[in-house]
mmCIF file of C-alpha atoms in Angstrom:
data_model
loop_
_atom_site.group_PDB
_atom_site.id
_atom_site.type_symbol
_atom_site.label_atom_id
_atom_site.label_comp_id
_atom_site.label_asym_id
_atom_site.label_seq_id
_atom_site.Cartn_x
_atom_site.Cartn_y
_atom_site.Cartn_z
ATOM 1 C CA MET A 1 73.224 62.718 -2.569
ATOM 2 C CA SER A 2 69.405 63.344 -1.592
ATOM 3 C CA SER A 3 68.566 62.407 1.955
ATOM 4 C CA THR A 4 66.138 59.617 0.335
ATOM 5 C CA GLU A 5 68.644 57.994 -1.785
ATOM 6 C CA PRO A 6 70.703 54.691 -0.668
ATOM 7 C CA PRO A 7 73.835 55.564 0.992
ATOM 8 C CA ASP A 8 77.301 54.542 0.282
ATOM 9 C CA THR A 9 77.429 52.315 3.273
ATOM 10 C CA ALA A 10 81.037 51.841 2.986
ATOM 11 C CA THR A 11 81.141 55.732 3.989
ATOM 12 C CA ALA A 12 78.453 55.882 6.180
ATOM 13 C CA ALA A 13 79.801 53.212 8.298
ATOM 14 C CA ALA A 14 81.922 55.559 10.137
ATOM 15 C CA LEU A 15 79.307 56.308 12.467
ATOM 16 C CA PRO A 16 76.749 53.541 12.871
ATOM 17 C CA VAL A 17 74.521 55.419 15.054
ATOM 18 C CA PRO A 18 73.863 59.153 14.708
ATOM 19 C CA PRO A 19 75.756 61.113 17.120
ATOM 20 C CA ALA A 20 72.780 63.219 18.142
ATOM 21 C CA GLY A 21 68.909 62.975 18.093
ATOM 22 C CA PRO A 22 67.137 64.819 15.158
ATOM 23 C CA GLY A 23 64.025 66.427 16.423
ATOM 24 C CA ALA A 24 64.861 65.975 20.014
ATOM 25 C CA PRO A 25 64.697 68.816 22.640
ATOM 26 C CA GLY A 26 67.275 71.591 22.635
ATOM 27 C CA PRO A 27 69.966 72.006 25.286
ATOM 28 C CA ALA A 28 67.591 74.093 27.393
ATOM 29 C CA ASP A 29 65.312 70.906 27.903
ATOM 30 C CA GLU A 30 68.089 68.735 29.292
ATOM 31 C CA MET A 31 70.888 68.926 31.679
ATOM 32 C CA VAL A 32 74.352 67.072 31.777
ATOM 33 C CA ASP A 33 76.234 66.090 34.831
ATOM 34 C CA TRP A 34 79.414 64.324 35.008
ATOM 35 C CA VAL A 35 80.160 61.382 37.260
ATOM 36 C CA SER A 36 83.485 60.242 38.319
ATOM 37 C CA LEU A 37 84.415 56.667 39.184
ATOM 38 C CA GLY A 38 87.870 56.371 40.604
ATOM 39 C CA SER A 39 88.701 52.924 41.069
ATOM 40 C CA PRO A 40 90.764 51.472 38.104
ATOM 41 C CA PRO A 41 90.456 51.991 35.460
ATOM 42 C CA ARG A 42 89.385 55.688 36.223
ATOM 43 C CA LEU A 43 86.065 56.590 34.380
ATOM 44 C CA THR A 44 84.381 60.058 33.828
ATOM 45 C CA MET A 45 81.110 59.631 32.127
ATOM 46 C CA ALA A 46 78.463 62.353 31.110
ATOM 47 C CA VAL A 47 74.842 61.769 32.324
ATOM 48 C CA ARG A 48 72.070 63.512 30.651
ATOM 49 C CA SER A 49 68.475 63.902 32.120
ATOM 50 C CA PRO A 50 65.396 66.162 31.520
ATOM 51 C CA ALA A 51 66.043 69.494 32.911
ATOM 52 C CA ALA A 52 62.844 69.655 34.872
ATOM 53 C CA GLN A 53 60.217 67.438 36.108
ATOM 54 C CA PRO A 54 57.124 66.946 34.347
ATOM 55 C CA ASP A 55 53.918 68.465 35.287
ATOM 56 C CA GLY A 56 52.018 65.939 37.145
ATOM 57 C CA ALA A 57 54.920 63.577 37.705
ATOM 58 C CA PRO A 58 54.837 61.716 40.909
ATOM 59 C CA GLY A 59 58.224 62.838 42.046
ATOM 60 C CA LYS A 60 60.147 60.351 43.920
ATOM 61 C CA ASP A 61 57.831 57.654 43.190
ATOM 62 C CA ARG A 62 58.926 57.578 39.475
ATOM 63 C CA GLU A 63 61.116 54.523 38.905
ATOM 64 C CA PRO A 64 64.734 54.965 37.747
ATOM 65 C CA ALA A 65 65.776 54.107 34.253
ATOM 66 C CA LEU A 66 69.204 54.221 32.343
ATOM 67 C CA TYR A 67 69.568 54.643 28.599
ATOM 68 C CA VAL A 68 72.740 53.193 26.772
ATOM 69 C CA HIS A 69 73.407 54.367 23.115
ATOM 70 C CA GLY A 70 75.168 52.246 20.431
ATOM 71 C CA LEU A 71 78.389 52.590 18.473
ATOM 72 C CA GLY A 72 79.068 55.955 17.310
ATOM 73 C CA GLY A 73 75.924 57.414 19.241
ATOM 74 C CA SER A 74 75.619 59.484 22.357
ATOM 75 C CA SER A 75 73.132 60.118 25.170
ATOM 76 C CA ARG A 76 71.407 62.476 22.938
ATOM 77 C CA ASN A 77 69.995 59.458 20.712
ATOM 78 C CA TRP A 78 67.649 59.249 23.612
ATOM 79 C CA SER A 79 66.385 62.961 23.753
ATOM 80 C CA ALA A 80 63.235 62.116 21.912
ATOM 81 C CA LEU A 81 62.009 59.250 24.018
ATOM 82 C CA MET A 82 63.088 60.216 27.521
ATOM 83 C CA PRO A 83 60.425 63.176 27.796
ATOM 84 C CA LEU A 84 57.683 60.723 26.669
ATOM 85 C CA LEU A 85 58.348 58.755 29.816
ATOM 86 C CA ALA A 86 59.401 61.157 32.266
ATOM 87 C CA ASP A 87 56.209 61.234 33.911
ATOM 88 C CA ARG A 88 56.548 57.397 34.767
ATOM 89 C CA LEU A 89 60.327 56.987 34.690
ATOM 90 C CA ALA A 90 63.311 59.058 36.315
ATOM 91 C CA GLY A 91 65.532 58.630 33.170
ATOM 92 C CA GLU A 92 69.204 59.103 32.646
ATOM 93 C CA ALA A 93 71.316 58.607 29.527
ATOM 94 C CA ILE A 94 74.792 58.084 29.601
ATOM 95 C CA ASP A 95 77.739 58.784 27.242
ATOM 96 C CA LEU A 96 79.869 55.643 27.419
ATOM 97 C CA PRO A 97 83.652 56.158 27.896
ATOM 98 C CA GLY A 98 84.995 57.942 24.823
ATOM 99 C CA PHE A 99 81.688 58.829 23.349
ATOM 100 C CA GLY A 100 79.482 61.914 23.404
ATOM 101 C CA GLU A 101 80.802 64.187 26.002
ATOM 102 C CA SER A 102 82.765 61.259 28.104
ATOM 103 C CA PRO A 103 86.502 61.249 27.731
ATOM 104 C CA PRO A 104 88.157 57.994 26.901
ATOM 105 C CA PRO A 105 88.833 55.482 29.655
ATOM 106 C CA ASP A 106 92.166 55.366 31.259
ATOM 107 C CA ASP A 107 92.875 51.555 29.961
ATOM 108 C CA GLY A 108 91.653 52.306 26.406
ATOM 109 C CA ASN A 109 89.408 49.219 26.821
ATOM 110 C CA TYR A 110 86.257 49.502 24.673
ATOM 111 C CA SER A 111 84.801 45.789 24.626
ATOM 112 C CA ILE A 112 81.511 44.956 25.344
ATOM 113 C CA SER A 113 82.408 43.616 28.718
ATOM 114 C CA ALA A 114 84.288 47.077 29.571
ATOM 115 C CA GLN A 115 81.041 48.810 28.609
ATOM 116 C CA ALA A 116 78.794 46.702 30.777
ATOM 117 C CA ARG A 117 81.462 47.063 33.646
ATOM 118 C CA ALA A 118 81.211 50.964 33.231
ATOM 119 C CA VAL A 119 77.525 50.713 33.445
ATOM 120 C CA ILE A 120 77.395 48.540 36.432
ATOM 121 C CA ARG A 121 79.919 50.638 38.305
ATOM 122 C CA HIS A 122 77.786 53.814 37.494
ATOM 123 C CA LEU A 123 74.618 51.808 38.981
ATOM 124 C CA ASP A 124 76.494 50.705 41.869
ATOM 125 C CA ALA A 125 78.060 54.209 42.658
ATOM 126 C CA ALA A 126 74.633 55.921 42.154
ATOM 127 C CA GLY A 127 72.700 53.348 44.158
ATOM 128 C CA ARG A 128 69.801 53.581 41.763
ATOM 129 C CA GLY A 129 69.073 49.873 40.936
ATOM 130 C CA PRO A 130 67.196 48.195 39.895
ATOM 131 C CA VAL A 131 66.323 50.314 36.874
ATOM 132 C CA HIS A 132 64.457 49.915 33.717
ATOM 133 C CA LEU A 133 67.424 49.478 31.295
ATOM 134 C CA LEU A 134 67.110 50.470 27.742
ATOM 135 C CA GLY A 135 69.809 49.988 25.107
ATOM 136 C CA ASN A 136 70.250 50.430 21.392
ATOM 137 C CA SER A 137 72.508 48.608 18.998
ATOM 138 C CA MET A 138 75.671 48.308 20.793
ATOM 139 C CA GLY A 139 74.333 49.510 23.746
ATOM 140 C CA GLY A 140 71.850 46.502 23.466
ATOM 141 C CA ALA A 141 74.502 44.117 23.763
ATOM 142 C CA THR A 142 75.907 45.963 26.587
ATOM 143 C CA ALA A 143 72.658 45.992 28.510
ATOM 144 C CA THR A 144 72.307 42.265 27.814
ATOM 145 C CA ARG A 145 75.372 41.540 29.651
ATOM 146 C CA VAL A 146 74.586 43.662 32.396
ATOM 147 C CA ALA A 147 71.010 42.119 32.887
ATOM 148 C CA ALA A 148 72.822 38.684 32.684
ATOM 149 C CA LEU A 149 75.565 39.240 35.270
ATOM 150 C CA ARG A 150 73.704 41.632 37.610
ATOM 151 C CA PRO A 151 70.059 40.844 37.718
ATOM 152 C CA ASP A 152 69.753 42.683 41.042
ATOM 153 C CA LEU A 153 70.301 45.940 38.993
ATOM 154 C CA VAL A 154 67.789 45.554 36.062
ATOM 155 C CA ARG A 155 63.998 45.903 36.712
ATOM 156 C CA THR A 156 62.908 45.537 32.889
ATOM 157 C CA LEU A 157 65.309 45.538 29.865
ATOM 158 C CA THR A 158 64.413 47.103 26.504
ATOM 159 C CA LEU A 159 66.434 46.389 23.892
ATOM 160 C CA ILE A 160 66.099 48.252 20.253
ATOM 161 C CA SER A 161 68.099 46.789 17.532
ATOM 162 C CA PRO A 162 70.629 44.837 19.741
ATOM 163 C CA ALA A 163 73.839 44.113 18.259
ATOM 164 C CA LEU A 164 73.605 40.297 19.051
ATOM 165 C CA PRO A 165 75.568 37.894 16.735
ATOM 166 C CA GLU A 166 74.366 37.066 13.229
ATOM 167 C CA LEU A 167 75.668 34.183 11.547
ATOM 168 C CA ARG A 168 74.867 36.036 8.003
ATOM 169 C CA PRO A 169 75.075 39.825 8.692
ATOM 170 C CA GLN A 170 73.259 42.171 6.138
ATOM 171 C CA ARG A 171 75.486 43.270 3.312
ATOM 172 C CA THR A 172 74.847 46.711 4.403
ATOM 173 C CA ALA A 173 76.465 45.923 7.909
ATOM 174 C CA VAL A 174 79.675 44.607 6.800
ATOM 175 C CA PRO A 175 81.580 47.967 6.329
ATOM 176 C CA THR A 176 80.742 48.678 9.843
ATOM 177 C CA ALA A 177 82.494 45.487 10.875
ATOM 178 C CA LEU A 178 85.627 46.479 8.875
ATOM 179 C CA LEU A 179 86.063 49.530 10.881
ATOM 180 C CA ALA A 180 87.257 46.739 13.489
ATOM 181 C CA VAL A 181 90.367 46.237 11.123
ATOM 182 C CA PRO A 182 93.369 48.089 12.429
ATOM 183 C CA GLY A 183 94.145 51.046 10.575
ATOM 184 C CA VAL A 184 90.691 51.160 8.660
ATOM 185 C CA ALA A 185 89.046 53.748 10.587
ATOM 186 C CA ARG A 186 92.130 56.113 10.339
ATOM 187 C CA LEU A 187 92.259 55.477 6.690
ATOM 188 C CA PHE A 188 88.674 56.310 6.314
ATOM 189 C CA GLY A 189 89.446 59.445 8.047
ATOM 190 C CA ARG A 190 92.343 60.598 5.560
ATOM 191 C CA LEU A 191 90.245 59.490 2.507
ATOM 192 C CA THR A 192 87.316 61.766 3.296
ATOM 193 C CA ARG A 193 89.219 64.593 5.102
ATOM 194 C CA ASP A 194 87.397 67.010 2.512
ATOM 195 C CA TRP A 195 84.018 65.793 3.255
ATOM 196 C CA THR A 196 81.893 68.379 5.038
ATOM 197 C CA PRO A 197 80.096 67.497 8.257
ATOM 198 C CA GLU A 198 76.638 67.941 6.288
ATOM 199 C CA GLN A 199 77.617 65.218 3.908
ATOM 200 C CA ARG A 200 78.929 62.998 6.592
ATOM 201 C CA THR A 201 75.785 63.170 8.563
ATOM 202 C CA ARG A 202 73.581 62.874 5.760
ATOM 203 C CA GLU A 203 74.771 59.637 4.789
ATOM 204 C CA VAL A 204 74.952 58.212 8.514
ATOM 205 C CA LEU A 205 71.333 59.081 8.747
ATOM 206 C CA ALA A 206 70.284 57.689 5.471
ATOM 207 C CA LEU A 207 71.878 54.345 6.730
ATOM 208 C CA CYS A 208 70.078 54.343 10.298
ATOM 209 C CA TYR A 209 66.598 55.738 9.320
ATOM 210 C CA GLY A 210 64.156 53.576 7.651
ATOM 211 C CA ASP A 211 62.885 57.124 6.369
ATOM 212 C CA PRO A 212 65.263 60.066 6.352
ATOM 213 C CA ALA A 213 62.542 62.260 5.344
ATOM 214 C CA ARG A 214 61.271 61.928 8.798
ATOM 215 C CA ILE A 215 64.110 64.197 9.981
ATOM 216 C CA THR A 216 63.597 67.721 10.588
ATOM 217 C CA PRO A 217 65.720 70.461 9.326
ATOM 218 C CA GLU A 218 66.475 71.595 12.889
ATOM 219 C CA GLY A 219 67.155 67.770 13.870
ATOM 220 C CA PHE A 220 69.452 67.860 10.929
ATOM 221 C CA GLU A 221 71.612 70.671 12.027
ATOM 222 C CA SER A 222 71.782 69.348 15.433
ATOM 223 C CA ALA A 223 73.339 66.255 14.261
ATOM 224 C CA VAL A 224 75.670 68.030 11.863
ATOM 225 C CA GLU A 225 76.885 70.050 14.708
ATOM 226 C CA GLU A 226 77.496 67.241 16.931
ATOM 227 C CA TYR A 227 79.409 65.439 14.236
ATOM 228 C CA ALA A 228 81.525 68.200 13.421
ATOM 229 C CA ARG A 229 82.299 68.556 17.017
ATOM 230 C CA ARG A 230 83.149 65.009 17.379
ATOM 231 C CA LEU A 231 85.556 64.819 14.493
ATOM 232 C CA GLU A 232 87.616 67.403 16.074
ATOM 233 C CA LEU A 233 88.442 65.097 19.025
ATOM 234 C CA PRO A 234 91.988 63.632 18.798
ATOM 235 C CA TYR A 235 90.718 60.152 20.047
ATOM 236 C CA PHE A 236 87.576 59.902 17.796
ATOM 237 C CA TRP A 237 88.861 57.301 15.087
ATOM 238 C CA GLU A 238 90.749 55.360 18.045
ATOM 239 C CA VAL A 239 87.334 55.109 19.921
ATOM 240 C CA MET A 240 85.620 54.094 16.700
ATOM 241 C CA GLU A 241 87.997 51.381 15.673
ATOM 242 C CA ARG A 242 88.552 49.548 19.159
ATOM 243 C CA SER A 243 84.795 49.960 19.739
ATOM 244 C CA ALA A 244 84.028 48.309 16.700
ATOM 245 C CA ARG A 245 86.577 45.702 17.341
ATOM 246 C CA GLY A 246 84.846 45.041 20.615
ATOM 247 C CA VAL A 247 81.429 44.268 19.123
ATOM 248 C CA VAL A 248 83.130 41.992 16.674
ATOM 249 C CA ASN A 249 84.905 40.263 19.404
ATOM 250 C CA ALA A 250 81.917 39.949 21.209
ATOM 251 C CA TYR A 251 80.521 38.016 18.570
ATOM 252 C CA THR A 252 83.258 35.461 18.677
ATOM 253 C CA LEU A 253 82.713 34.535 22.360
ATOM 254 C CA GLY A 254 81.265 31.014 23.019
ATOM 255 C CA GLY A 255 80.237 29.317 26.069
ATOM 256 C CA GLN A 256 78.847 31.250 29.009
ATOM 257 C CA HIS A 257 80.375 34.600 27.747
ATOM 258 C CA GLY A 258 78.327 34.485 24.410
ATOM 259 C CA LEU A 259 75.829 36.990 24.177
ATOM 260 C CA TRP A 260 73.107 34.594 23.136
ATOM 261 C CA ARG A 261 74.079 32.360 26.199
ATOM 262 C CA GLN A 262 73.782 35.362 28.271
ATOM 263 C CA ALA A 263 70.551 36.441 26.485
ATOM 264 C CA GLU A 264 69.053 33.181 27.788
ATOM 265 C CA ARG A 265 70.214 34.085 31.348
ATOM 266 C CA VAL A 266 68.308 37.296 31.511
ATOM 267 C CA LEU A 267 65.614 37.276 34.188
ATOM 268 C CA ALA A 268 64.061 40.745 33.758
ATOM 269 C CA PRO A 269 60.923 41.272 31.673
ATOM 270 C CA THR A 270 62.396 42.219 28.261
ATOM 271 C CA LEU A 271 60.875 44.101 25.299
ATOM 272 C CA LEU A 272 62.643 43.739 22.008
ATOM 273 C CA VAL A 273 62.137 46.474 19.308
ATOM 274 C CA TYR A 274 63.213 45.679 15.704
ATOM 275 C CA GLY A 275 62.913 47.860 12.389
ATOM 276 C CA GLY A 276 61.792 46.287 9.393
ATOM 277 C CA ARG A 277 64.135 48.513 7.568
ATOM 278 C CA ASP A 278 67.029 48.197 9.763
ATOM 279 C CA ARG A 279 70.113 47.777 7.320
ATOM 280 C CA LEU A 280 72.551 47.179 10.349
ATOM 281 C CA VAL A 281 70.545 44.556 12.546
ATOM 282 C CA SER A 282 68.347 42.262 10.337
ATOM 283 C CA VAL A 283 64.830 41.969 11.441
ATOM 284 C CA ARG A 284 64.914 38.385 10.867
ATOM 285 C CA MET A 285 66.842 37.933 14.117
ATOM 286 C CA ALA A 286 63.744 39.081 15.931
ATOM 287 C CA ARG A 287 62.387 35.680 16.177
ATOM 288 C CA ARG A 288 65.551 34.228 17.651
ATOM 289 C CA ALA A 289 65.969 36.953 20.147
ATOM 290 C CA ALA A 290 62.152 36.539 21.146
ATOM 291 C CA ALA A 291 63.116 32.735 21.651
ATOM 292 C CA ALA A 292 66.339 33.545 23.708
ATOM 293 C CA PHE A 293 64.798 35.977 26.079
ATOM 294 C CA ARG A 294 62.418 34.209 28.145
ATOM 295 C CA GLY A 295 58.639 35.512 28.159
ATOM 296 C CA SER A 296 59.998 38.465 26.127
ATOM 297 C CA ARG A 297 57.731 40.947 24.267
ATOM 298 C CA LEU A 298 58.517 41.784 20.564
ATOM 299 C CA LEU A 299 57.571 45.190 18.859
ATOM 300 C CA THR A 300 58.393 45.198 15.143
ATOM 301 C CA LEU A 301 57.894 48.560 13.315
ATOM 302 C CA PRO A 302 57.917 47.764 9.662
ATOM 303 C CA GLU A 303 59.161 51.176 8.489
ATOM 304 C CA ALA A 304 61.629 51.963 11.143
ATOM 305 C CA GLY A 305 65.348 51.631 10.769
ATOM 306 C CA HIS A 306 68.061 50.946 13.077
ATOM 307 C CA VAL A 307 67.004 53.869 15.896
ATOM 308 C CA ALA A 308 63.218 53.222 16.312
ATOM 309 C CA MET A 309 63.658 55.230 19.669
ATOM 310 C CA MET A 310 64.827 58.366 17.421
ATOM 311 C CA GLU A 311 62.482 57.691 14.261
ATOM 312 C CA TYR A 312 59.195 56.433 15.961
ATOM 313 C CA PRO A 313 59.620 57.517 19.961
ATOM 314 C CA ASP A 314 55.757 57.662 20.384
ATOM 315 C CA ALA A 315 55.458 54.018 19.289
ATOM 316 C CA VAL A 316 58.510 52.782 21.429
ATOM 317 C CA ALA A 317 57.463 55.090 24.225
ATOM 318 C CA ARG A 318 53.876 53.346 24.554
ATOM 319 C CA ALA A 319 55.526 49.718 24.273
ATOM 320 C CA VAL A 320 58.106 50.906 27.334
ATOM 321 C CA ARG A 321 55.273 52.106 29.534
ATOM 322 C CA ASP A 322 53.211 48.882 28.677
ATOM 323 C CA LEU A 323 56.493 46.851 30.137
ATOM 324 C CA VAL A 324 56.914 49.112 32.977
ATOM 325 C CA ASP A 325 53.345 49.109 34.019
ATOM 326 C CA SER A 326 53.109 45.292 33.916
ATOM 327 C CA VAL A 327 55.809 44.653 36.358
ATOM 328 C CA ALA A 328 54.592 47.603 38.733
ATOM 329 C CA THR A 329 53.439 45.108 41.306
ATOM 330 C CA ARG A 330 55.999 42.309 40.860
ATOM 331 C CA PRO A 331 58.739 42.027 43.259
ATOM 332 C CA ALA A 332 62.353 43.228 41.914
ATOM 333 C CA GLY A 333 64.592 40.619 40.587
ATOM 334 C CA THR A 334 61.784 38.441 39.600
ATOM 335 C CA GLY A 335 61.806 36.685 35.896
ATOM 336 C CA SER A 336 58.505 37.033 33.610
#
């Protein structure tokens, strides 16, 4: 299958967000630290950041930012965007428990609430809040919950194709939801055990990108390498199944725990980014999201897919910078 042909979404769904960021800086441009949070459940998370402060950056005057990836992704999904904002934001991108280079949580809990607690625990332990919080896909749902529950920790909120409940999900998103069914993820692993990492990666990128032709050869190889590494992890399929189930379960919650209700409670100025070619989160949800998040800004990129920060990092960076600059003189913890 060529990179421009529609993927078989039933097979691509095994990794709804690419494991790495095609076209992103290499390992020499970034550093990874590990943070341990000892209170039950015990968590260890990898934290990625630019290796060096950019020339001309105002040092300690840069405001803290935290980037949260989506289902199947990793901190490397932000490697193309972080450097573009590094003169303004002191950014960190985390690997949520069980993803990227972070080991699974002790309690095996991959719900959206558990991911939000992990983010909150990290911010509390690091003392970096309030931060400019950015999330993609599942990470967008997680960031929404964090902003609703702990407004003191969030200066601004940027959501890129956030995984918020849809009454009528796109047909191309249904296979991803099926990963939540017990045993389906491992069944998929057995049925595709003869696939090469290149084949798997090509289909995932074709599902997530509006135009897979934008992926550089070097970026493709980087994604293949990371996908192959993840497939060797003994907990890979369990993490995918339980995380997908966590997203589906979050969609069914009602009342004050519902994601749309929590979106209405967010006080932080919010930027919403949607891709016109997103095959996992429909662009038609943009209007509802703009109405739910009070005083929000909306950026629609007609040619983008599910991971606009990887596909159109310059456009996303400009919008984030405008949002950050707009609240530069506003007291932290206030609404729009």
